Coordinates of C-alpha atoms in Angstrom, one line a residue:
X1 CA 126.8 56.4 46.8
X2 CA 129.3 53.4 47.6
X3 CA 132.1 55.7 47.1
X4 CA 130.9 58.3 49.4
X5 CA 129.7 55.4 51.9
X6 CA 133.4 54.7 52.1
X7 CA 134.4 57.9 52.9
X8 CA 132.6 57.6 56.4
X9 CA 134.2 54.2 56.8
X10 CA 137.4 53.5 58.2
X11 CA 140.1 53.8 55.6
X12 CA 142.5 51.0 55.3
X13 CA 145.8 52.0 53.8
X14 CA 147.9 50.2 52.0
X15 CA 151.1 51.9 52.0
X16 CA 154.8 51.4 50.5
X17 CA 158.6 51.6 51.8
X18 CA 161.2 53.0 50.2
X19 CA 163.3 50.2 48.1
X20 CA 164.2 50.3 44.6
X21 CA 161.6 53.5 44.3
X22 CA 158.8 54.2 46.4
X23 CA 156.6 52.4 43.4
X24 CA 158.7 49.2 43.0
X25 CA 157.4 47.8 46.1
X26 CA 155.1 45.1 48.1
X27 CA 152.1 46.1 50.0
X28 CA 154.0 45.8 53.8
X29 CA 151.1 46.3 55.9
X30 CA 147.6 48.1 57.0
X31 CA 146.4 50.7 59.6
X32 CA 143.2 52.3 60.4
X33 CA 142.6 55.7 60.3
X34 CA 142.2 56.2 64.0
X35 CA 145.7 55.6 64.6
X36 CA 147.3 56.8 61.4
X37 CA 148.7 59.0 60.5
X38 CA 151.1 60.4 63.6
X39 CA 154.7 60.3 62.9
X40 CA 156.7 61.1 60.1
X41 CA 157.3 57.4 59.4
X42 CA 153.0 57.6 58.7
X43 CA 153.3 60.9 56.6
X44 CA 155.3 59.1 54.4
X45 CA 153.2 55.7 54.0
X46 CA 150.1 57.8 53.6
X47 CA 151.3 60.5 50.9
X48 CA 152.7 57.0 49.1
X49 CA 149.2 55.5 49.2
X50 CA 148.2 58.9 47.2
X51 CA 150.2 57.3 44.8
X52 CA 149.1 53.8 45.1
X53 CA 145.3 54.6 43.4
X54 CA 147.1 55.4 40.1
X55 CA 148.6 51.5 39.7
X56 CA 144.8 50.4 40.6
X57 CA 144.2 48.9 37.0
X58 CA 140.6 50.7 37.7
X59 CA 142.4 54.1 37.6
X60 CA 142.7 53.7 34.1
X61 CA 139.0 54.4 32.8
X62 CA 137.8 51.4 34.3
X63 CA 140.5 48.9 33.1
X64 CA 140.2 49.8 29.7
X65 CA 141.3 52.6 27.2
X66 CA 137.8 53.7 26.6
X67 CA 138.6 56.7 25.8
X68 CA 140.3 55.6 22.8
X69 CA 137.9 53.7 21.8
X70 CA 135.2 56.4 21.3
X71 CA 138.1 58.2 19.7
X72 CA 138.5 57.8 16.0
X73 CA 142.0 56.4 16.6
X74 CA 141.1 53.2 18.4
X75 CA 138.5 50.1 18.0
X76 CA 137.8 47.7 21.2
X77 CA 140.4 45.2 19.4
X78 CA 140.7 41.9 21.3
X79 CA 139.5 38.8 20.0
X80 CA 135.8 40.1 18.1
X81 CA 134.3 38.2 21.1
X82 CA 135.9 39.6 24.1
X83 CA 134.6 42.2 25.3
X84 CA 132.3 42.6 22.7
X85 CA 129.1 43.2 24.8
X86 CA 131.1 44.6 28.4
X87 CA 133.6 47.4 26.6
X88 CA 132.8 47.3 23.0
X89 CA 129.8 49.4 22.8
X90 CA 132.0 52.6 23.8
X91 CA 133.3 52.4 20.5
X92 CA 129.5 52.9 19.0
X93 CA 128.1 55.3 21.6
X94 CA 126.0 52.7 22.7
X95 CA 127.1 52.4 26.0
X96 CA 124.8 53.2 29.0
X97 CA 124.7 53.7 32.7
X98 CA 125.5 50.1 33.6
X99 CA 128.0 49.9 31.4
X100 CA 131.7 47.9 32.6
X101 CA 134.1 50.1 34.2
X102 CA 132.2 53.5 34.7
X103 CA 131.9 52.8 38.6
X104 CA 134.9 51.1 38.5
X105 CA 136.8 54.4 37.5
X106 CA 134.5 56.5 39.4
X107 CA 135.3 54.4 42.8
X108 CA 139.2 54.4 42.3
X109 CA 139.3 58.3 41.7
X110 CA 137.4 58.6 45.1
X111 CA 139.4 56.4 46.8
X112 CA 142.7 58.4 46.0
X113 CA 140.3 61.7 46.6
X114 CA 139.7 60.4 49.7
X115 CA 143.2 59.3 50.7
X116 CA 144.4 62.7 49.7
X117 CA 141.9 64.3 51.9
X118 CA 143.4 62.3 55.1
X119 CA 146.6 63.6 54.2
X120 CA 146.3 67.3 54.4
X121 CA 143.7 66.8 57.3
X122 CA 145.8 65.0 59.3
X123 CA 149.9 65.6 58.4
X124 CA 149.6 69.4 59.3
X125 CA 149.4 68.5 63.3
X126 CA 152.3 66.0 62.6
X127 CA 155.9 67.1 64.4
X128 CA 158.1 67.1 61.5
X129 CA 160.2 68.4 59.4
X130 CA 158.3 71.5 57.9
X131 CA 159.8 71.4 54.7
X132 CA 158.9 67.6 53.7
X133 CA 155.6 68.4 55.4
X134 CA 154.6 71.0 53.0
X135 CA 155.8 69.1 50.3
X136 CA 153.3 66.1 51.0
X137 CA 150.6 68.0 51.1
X138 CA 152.2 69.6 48.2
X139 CA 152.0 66.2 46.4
X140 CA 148.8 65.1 47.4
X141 CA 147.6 68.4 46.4
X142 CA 148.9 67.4 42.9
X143 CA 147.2 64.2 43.1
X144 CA 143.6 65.1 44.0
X145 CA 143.7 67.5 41.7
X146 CA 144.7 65.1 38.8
X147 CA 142.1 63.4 40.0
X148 CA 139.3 65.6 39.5
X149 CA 139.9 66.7 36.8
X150 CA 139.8 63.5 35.4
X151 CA 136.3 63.2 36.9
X152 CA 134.9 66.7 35.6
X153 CA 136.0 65.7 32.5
X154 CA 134.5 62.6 32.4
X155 CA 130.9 63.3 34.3
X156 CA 130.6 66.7 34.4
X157 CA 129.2 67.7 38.0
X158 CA 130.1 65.4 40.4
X159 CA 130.4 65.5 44.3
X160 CA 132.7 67.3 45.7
X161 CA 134.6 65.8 48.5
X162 CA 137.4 68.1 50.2
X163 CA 137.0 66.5 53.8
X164 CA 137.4 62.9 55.1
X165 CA 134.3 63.4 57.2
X166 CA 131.8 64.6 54.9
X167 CA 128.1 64.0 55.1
X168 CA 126.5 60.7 53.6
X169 CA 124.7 62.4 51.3
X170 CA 126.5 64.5 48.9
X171 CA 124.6 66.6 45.3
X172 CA 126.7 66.9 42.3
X173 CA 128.8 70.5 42.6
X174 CA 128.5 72.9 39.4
X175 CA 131.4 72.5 37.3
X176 CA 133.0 75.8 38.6
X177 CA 133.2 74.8 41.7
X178 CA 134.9 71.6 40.7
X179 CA 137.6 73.7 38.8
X180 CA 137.8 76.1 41.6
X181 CA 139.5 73.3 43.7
X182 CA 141.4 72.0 41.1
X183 CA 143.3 75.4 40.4
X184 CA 143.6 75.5 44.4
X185 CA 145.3 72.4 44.7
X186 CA 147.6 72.9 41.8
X187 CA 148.6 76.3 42.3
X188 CA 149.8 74.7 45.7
X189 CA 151.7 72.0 44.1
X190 CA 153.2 74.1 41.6
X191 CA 154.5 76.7 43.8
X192 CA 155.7 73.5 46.6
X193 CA 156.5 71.0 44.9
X194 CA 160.6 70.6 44.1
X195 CA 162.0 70.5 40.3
X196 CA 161.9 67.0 39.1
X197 CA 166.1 67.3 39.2
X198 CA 165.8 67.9 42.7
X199 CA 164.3 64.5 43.9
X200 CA 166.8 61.6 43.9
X201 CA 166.5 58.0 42.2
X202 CA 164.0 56.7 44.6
X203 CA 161.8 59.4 44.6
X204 CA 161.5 59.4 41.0
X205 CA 157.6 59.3 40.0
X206 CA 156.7 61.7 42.7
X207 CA 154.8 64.8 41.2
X208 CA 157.0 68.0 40.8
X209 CA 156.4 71.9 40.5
X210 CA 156.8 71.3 36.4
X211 CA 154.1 68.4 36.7
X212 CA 151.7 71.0 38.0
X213 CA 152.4 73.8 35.9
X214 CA 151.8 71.2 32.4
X215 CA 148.2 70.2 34.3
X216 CA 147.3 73.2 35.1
X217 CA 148.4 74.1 31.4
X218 CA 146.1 71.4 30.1
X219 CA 143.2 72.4 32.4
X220 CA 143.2 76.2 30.9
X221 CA 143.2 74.7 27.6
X222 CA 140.3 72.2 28.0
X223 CA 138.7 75.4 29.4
X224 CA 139.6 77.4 26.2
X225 CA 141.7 79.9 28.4
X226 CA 144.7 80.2 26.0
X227 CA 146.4 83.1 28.3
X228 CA 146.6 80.8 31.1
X229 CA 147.1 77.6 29.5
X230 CA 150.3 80.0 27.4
X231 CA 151.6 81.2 31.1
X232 CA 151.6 77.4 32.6
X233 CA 153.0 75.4 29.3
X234 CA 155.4 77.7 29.3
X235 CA 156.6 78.3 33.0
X236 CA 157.4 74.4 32.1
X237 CA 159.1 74.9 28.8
X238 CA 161.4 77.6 30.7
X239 CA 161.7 75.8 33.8
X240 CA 165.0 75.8 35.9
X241 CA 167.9 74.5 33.9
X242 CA 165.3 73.2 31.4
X243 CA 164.1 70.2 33.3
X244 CA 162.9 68.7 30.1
X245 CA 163.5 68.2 26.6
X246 CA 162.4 65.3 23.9
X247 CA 163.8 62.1 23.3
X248 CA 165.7 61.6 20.6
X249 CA 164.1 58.1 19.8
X250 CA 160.1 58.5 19.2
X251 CA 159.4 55.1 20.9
X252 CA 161.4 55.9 23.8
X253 CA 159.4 59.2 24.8
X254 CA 156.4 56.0 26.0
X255 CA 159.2 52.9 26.3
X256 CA 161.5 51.6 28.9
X257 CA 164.3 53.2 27.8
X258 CA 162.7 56.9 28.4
X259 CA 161.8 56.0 31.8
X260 CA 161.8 59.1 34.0
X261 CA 163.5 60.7 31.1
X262 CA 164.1 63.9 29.7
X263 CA 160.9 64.0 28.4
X264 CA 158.7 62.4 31.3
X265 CA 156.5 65.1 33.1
X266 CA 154.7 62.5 35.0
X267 CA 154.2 59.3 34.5
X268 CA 153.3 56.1 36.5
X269 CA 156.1 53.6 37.5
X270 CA 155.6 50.3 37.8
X271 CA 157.4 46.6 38.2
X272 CA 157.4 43.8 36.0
X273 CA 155.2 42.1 37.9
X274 CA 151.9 40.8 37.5
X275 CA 151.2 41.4 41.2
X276 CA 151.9 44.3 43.8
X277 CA 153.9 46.9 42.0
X278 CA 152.9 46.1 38.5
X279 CA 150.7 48.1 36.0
X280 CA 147.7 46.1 34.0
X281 CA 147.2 48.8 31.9
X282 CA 149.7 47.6 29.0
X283 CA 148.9 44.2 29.9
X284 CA 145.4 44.8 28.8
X285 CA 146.4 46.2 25.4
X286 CA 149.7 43.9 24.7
X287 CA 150.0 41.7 21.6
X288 CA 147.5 39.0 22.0
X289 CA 148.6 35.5 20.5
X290 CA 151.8 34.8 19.3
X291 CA 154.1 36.6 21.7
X292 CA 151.5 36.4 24.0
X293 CA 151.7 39.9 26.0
X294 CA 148.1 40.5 27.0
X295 CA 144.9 40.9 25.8
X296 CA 145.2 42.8 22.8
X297 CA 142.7 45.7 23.4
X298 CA 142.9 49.3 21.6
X299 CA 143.6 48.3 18.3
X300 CA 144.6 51.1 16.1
X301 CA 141.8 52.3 13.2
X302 CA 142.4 52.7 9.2
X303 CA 141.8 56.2 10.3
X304 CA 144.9 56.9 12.1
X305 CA 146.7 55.0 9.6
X306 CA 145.7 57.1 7.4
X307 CA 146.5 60.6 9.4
X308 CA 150.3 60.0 9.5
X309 CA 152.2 61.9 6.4
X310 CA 154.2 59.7 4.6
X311 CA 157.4 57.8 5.7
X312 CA 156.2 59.4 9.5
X313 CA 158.6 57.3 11.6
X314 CA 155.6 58.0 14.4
X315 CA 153.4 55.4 12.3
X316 CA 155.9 52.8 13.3
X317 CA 156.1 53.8 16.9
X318 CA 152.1 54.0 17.5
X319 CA 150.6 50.8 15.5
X320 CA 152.5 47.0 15.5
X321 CA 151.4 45.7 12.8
X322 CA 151.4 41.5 11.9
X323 CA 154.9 40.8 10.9
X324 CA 156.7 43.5 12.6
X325 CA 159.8 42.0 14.7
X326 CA 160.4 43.8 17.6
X327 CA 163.5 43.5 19.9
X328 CA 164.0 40.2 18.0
X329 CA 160.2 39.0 18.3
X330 CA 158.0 38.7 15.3
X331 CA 154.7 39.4 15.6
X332 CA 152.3 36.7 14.7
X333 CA 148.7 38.1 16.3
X334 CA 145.8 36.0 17.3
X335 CA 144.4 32.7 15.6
X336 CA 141.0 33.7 16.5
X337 CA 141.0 37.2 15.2
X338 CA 140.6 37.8 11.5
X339 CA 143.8 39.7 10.0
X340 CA 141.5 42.0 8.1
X341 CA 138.0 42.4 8.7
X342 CA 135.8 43.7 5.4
X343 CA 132.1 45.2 5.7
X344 CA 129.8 44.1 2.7
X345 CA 130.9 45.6 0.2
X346 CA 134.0 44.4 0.8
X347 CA 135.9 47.1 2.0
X348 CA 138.0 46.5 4.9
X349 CA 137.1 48.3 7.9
X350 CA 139.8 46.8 10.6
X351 CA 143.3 45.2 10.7
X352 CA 144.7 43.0 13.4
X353 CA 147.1 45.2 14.8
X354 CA 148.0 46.8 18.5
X355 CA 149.2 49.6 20.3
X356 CA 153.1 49.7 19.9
X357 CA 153.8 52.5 22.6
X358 CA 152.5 49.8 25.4
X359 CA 155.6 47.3 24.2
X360 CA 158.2 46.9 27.1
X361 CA 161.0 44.4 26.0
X362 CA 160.1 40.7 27.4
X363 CA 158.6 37.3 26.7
X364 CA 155.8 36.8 28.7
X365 CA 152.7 38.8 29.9
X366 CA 154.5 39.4 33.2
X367 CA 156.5 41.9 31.8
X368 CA 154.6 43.5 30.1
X369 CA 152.9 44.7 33.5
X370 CA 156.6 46.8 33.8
X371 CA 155.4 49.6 31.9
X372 CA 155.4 53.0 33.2
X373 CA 152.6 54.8 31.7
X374 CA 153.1 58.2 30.7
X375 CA 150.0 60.7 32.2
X376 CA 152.5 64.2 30.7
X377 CA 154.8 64.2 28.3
X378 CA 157.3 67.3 27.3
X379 CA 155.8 66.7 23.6
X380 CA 152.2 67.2 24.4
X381 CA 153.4 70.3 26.8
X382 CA 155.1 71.7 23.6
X383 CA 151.7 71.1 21.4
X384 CA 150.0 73.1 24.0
X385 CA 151.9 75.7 24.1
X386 CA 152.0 75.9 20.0
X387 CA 148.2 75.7 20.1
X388 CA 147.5 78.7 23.2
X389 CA 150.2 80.8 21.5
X390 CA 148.3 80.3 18.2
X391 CA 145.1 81.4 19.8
X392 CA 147.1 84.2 21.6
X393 CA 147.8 85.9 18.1
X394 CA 152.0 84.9 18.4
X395 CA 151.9 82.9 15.3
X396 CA 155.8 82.8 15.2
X397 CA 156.2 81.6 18.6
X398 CA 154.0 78.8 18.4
X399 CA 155.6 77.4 14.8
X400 CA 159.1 77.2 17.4
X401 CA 157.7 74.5 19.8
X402 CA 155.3 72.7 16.9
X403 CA 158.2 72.3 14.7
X404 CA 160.7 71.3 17.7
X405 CA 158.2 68.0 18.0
X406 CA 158.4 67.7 14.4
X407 CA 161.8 67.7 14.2
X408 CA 162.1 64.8 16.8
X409 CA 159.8 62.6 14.7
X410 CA 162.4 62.8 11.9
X411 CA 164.7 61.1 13.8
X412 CA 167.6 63.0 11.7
X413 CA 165.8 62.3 8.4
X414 CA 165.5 66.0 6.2
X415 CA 163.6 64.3 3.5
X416 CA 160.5 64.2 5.6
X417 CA 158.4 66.3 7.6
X418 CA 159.2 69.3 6.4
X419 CA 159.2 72.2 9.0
X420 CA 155.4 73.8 8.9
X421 CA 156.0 77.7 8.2
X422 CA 152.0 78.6 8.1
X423 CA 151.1 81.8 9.9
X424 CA 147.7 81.8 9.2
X425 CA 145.7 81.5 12.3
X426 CA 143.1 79.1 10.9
X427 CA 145.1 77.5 9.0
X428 CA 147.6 76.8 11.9
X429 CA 145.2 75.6 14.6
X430 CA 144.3 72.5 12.1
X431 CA 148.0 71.8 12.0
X432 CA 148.6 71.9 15.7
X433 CA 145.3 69.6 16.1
X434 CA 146.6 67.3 13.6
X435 CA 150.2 67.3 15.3
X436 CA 148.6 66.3 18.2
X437 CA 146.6 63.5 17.1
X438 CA 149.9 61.7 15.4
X439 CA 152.0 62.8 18.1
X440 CA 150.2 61.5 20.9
X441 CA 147.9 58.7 19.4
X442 CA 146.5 56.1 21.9
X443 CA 147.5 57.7 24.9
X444 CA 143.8 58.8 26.0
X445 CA 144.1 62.5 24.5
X446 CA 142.4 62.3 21.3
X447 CA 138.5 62.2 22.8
X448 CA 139.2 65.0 25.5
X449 CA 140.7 67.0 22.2
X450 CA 137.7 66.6 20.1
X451 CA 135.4 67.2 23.0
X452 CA 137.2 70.4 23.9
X453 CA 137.6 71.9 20.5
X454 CA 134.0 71.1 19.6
X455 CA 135.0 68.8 16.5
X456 CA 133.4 65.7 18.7
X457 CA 130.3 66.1 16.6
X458 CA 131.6 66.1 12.7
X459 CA 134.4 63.5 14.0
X460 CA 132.6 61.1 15.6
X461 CA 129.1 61.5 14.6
X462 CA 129.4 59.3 11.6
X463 CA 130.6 56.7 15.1
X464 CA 127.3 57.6 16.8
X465 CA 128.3 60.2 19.0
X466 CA 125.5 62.1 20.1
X467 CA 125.7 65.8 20.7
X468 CA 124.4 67.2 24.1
X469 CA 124.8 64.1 25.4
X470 CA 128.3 62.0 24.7
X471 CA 130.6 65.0 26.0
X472 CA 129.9 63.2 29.3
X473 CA 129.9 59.9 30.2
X474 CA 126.8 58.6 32.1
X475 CA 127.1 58.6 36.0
X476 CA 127.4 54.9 36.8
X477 CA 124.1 54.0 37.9
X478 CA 125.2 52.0 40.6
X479 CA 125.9 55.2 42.1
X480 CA 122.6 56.8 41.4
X481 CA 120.6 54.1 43.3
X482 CA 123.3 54.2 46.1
X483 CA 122.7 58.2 46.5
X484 CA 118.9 57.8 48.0
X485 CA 118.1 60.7 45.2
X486 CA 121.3 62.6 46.0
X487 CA 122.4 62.3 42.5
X488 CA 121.1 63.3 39.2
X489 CA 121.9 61.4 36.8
X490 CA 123.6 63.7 33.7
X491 CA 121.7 65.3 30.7
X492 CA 120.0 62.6 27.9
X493 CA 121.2 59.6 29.5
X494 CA 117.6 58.7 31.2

């Protein structure tokens, strides 16, 4: 494999100073790994190039919000004719090994895997302070394990890389193994790592002991283990002086004005800067046209319109739709993209339209690379609680936290929403699972939730999803032929 060719190679790492934040910065500089890390100077630079991997635009599925695109809240969007052939067939299922961004993603995850792996090789033999030791290895710890369990996720067994010396070579791992290290690495965070009160204004962004309780939370609930996933969402909810809480404002909970809020778990800061320090990921699915924020990608489906309940301010704070003014800006779209696109029988099937939670205030496509991403929420660690306690039999408990996000989206309004009171265990889950698809629409959540609940196939089967085989994506077969028959490339995808 390329990736696990690099591992052997010399590292170079490009590493950030304090300034504004320990994100806002330039690149200042490179060193090998021969000679770095040795001094506490180095432990910092090398824990902060951790970080650096998640502002790789590659770190995002490849560039591109794929996995919103084989939801059924998202289309490739664009002009029809960008991206139509490189991204687009993930929206069909017709995407294969070779397909844009796969190795992309695959590379960048290894890379910060790998840069993790230096880190708590090489910091323990470092004279330091023991305290800000730990906690680096504490928040690399965090990091590689975000990091695979993106990639379990995504391609099921994979290498498993827990040394920056391993062999050339490297078979996929089961699955369990995969997980084992993931629960290792957070359990280590979580227990290390300060309260996200306890860092000061340019350390914000750094992962925290609440960050890896929610992961760990949403790693028992992929895994269907409602006790633990119950035990972690809540060690967050009930955190020290209650770390966390919602934003008042929907659109603030993803937009500038919630940065490193109340209700940010973890998220990704960034500059508004199209170069070092900035964040292509909104970039790629701002308005495209008239304003001119980026490239338009992700556009919101009929579908998800159609999911909201009525008068659901959320509607409004997920989908920008032609005509909308925002901070003073009216939206006008793209000349080359059809406001409404109709099948043959007339029916329209998509609506030029974009993802409103990506908006940061601005004229140009510059800023729109100042958006901090948002990886956890509080809402989405409230919507797994509600869903574990529901499976847990604690019908009561669960109805607190669904309708505390409920009561958010009404923004003070009492004629809408209406508080959900079913106890119902059946009945429940379908509300919760609904909840979450309104609530956290186009933020990557809605594949992994149909995946996980095993609704994939009566969802997205009408879209071409494949059972047996579209859970995972293919392993990018530049890595296959890389591998000299080290890897196996995953089930039906031949």
């Amino acid at each position: 494999m390329k990736t696990i060719k690099t591992i052997l190679t010399i590292t170079l790492f490009i590493f950030f100073s304090a300034c504004d934040g320990f994100l806002d910065v330039s690149p200042q500089g490179e060193l090998t790994q021969e000679a770095f890390p040795t001094n506490p100077e180095d432990a910092l630079q090398a824990t902060n190039a951790v970080y650096s991997s998640l502002r790789d635009w590659h770190y995002h599925s490849g560039g591109f919000p794929i996995l919103d695109f084989m939801s059924d809240d998202a289309l490739k969007g664009s002009s029809p004719n960008d991206g139509s052939s490189t991204v687009g067939p993930y929206e069909d299922f017709t995407h294969s090994p070779t397909q844009d961004g796969l190795d992309r993603w695959w590379n960048v995850l290894y890379q910060g895997i790998r840069r993790a792996n230096i880190v708590t090789e090489s910091i323990p033999s470092i004279t330091m302070d023991e305290g800000l030791k730990t906690r680096y290895i504490a928040e690399v710890s965090f990091l590689r394990g975000l990091f695979y369990f993106d990639l379990v996720r995504a391609f099921g067994e994979v290498p498993l890389v827990t040394t920056s010396e391993p062999d050339l070579k490297i078979p996929k791992s089961p699955v369990e193994d995969i997980y084992e290290v993931i629960i290792e690495d957070l359990e280590f965070a979580a227990t290390n790592l300060p309260v996200k009160s306890e860092y000061g204004t340019n350390d914000l962004g750094r992962a925290t002991s609440g960050a890896a309780n929610a992961l760990l939370a949403r790693m028992y609930l992929y895994r269907s283990d409602f006790e633990n996933a119950e035990t972690y969402a809540l060690a967050v909810i009930n955190s020290i002086e209650y770390e966390y809480d919602l934003e008042p404002v929907f659109t603030d909970a993803n937009g500038q004005n919630g940065e490193h809020g109340v209700e940010s778990v973890f998220e990704i800061g960034a500059a508004a800067t199209g170069g070092a320090g900035g964040n292509q990921y909104a970039n790629t699915q701002g308005v495209r046209g008239t304003p001119n924020r980026g490239w338009g990608f992700n556009r919101p489906t009929i579908s998800l319109r159609d999911a909201f309940e009525t008068d659901d301010p959320r509607e409004e704070g997920t989908i920008i739709e032609l005509g909308d003014v925002i901070d003073g800006i009216t939206i006008q779209g793209d000349s080359q993209t059809p406001d409404q696109t109709k099948d043959g029988m007339g029916n329209v099937i998509e609506i030029e339209s974009y993802n409103r939670k990506v908006w940061i205030p601005g004229t140009s496509t510059e800023t729109q690379f100042g958006h901090n991403r948002r990886l956890i929420r509080y809402a989405d660690v409230l919507l797994m609680a509600a869903e574990a306690l529901n499976e847990n039999d604690k019908q009561g408990m669960a109805l607190i936290h669904l309708n505390k996000v409920r009561e958010r989206a009404r923004e003070g309004n009492a004629t809408i929403l209406p508080d959900i009171v079913e106890m119902d265990k059946d009945l429940l889950r379908d509300i919760i699972f609904q909840e979450r698809r309104v609530e956290l629409a186009l933020e990557g959540h809605r594949f992994w939730d149909l995946v996980r609940t095993g609704r994939a196939s009566d969802v997205l089967g009408p879209l071409g999803f494949i059972e047996g085989k579209h859970e995972f994506l293919p392993i990018p077969q530049s890595e296959i032929d890389l591998s000299q028959g080290s890897l196996i490339q995953n089930s039906n995808w031949n």
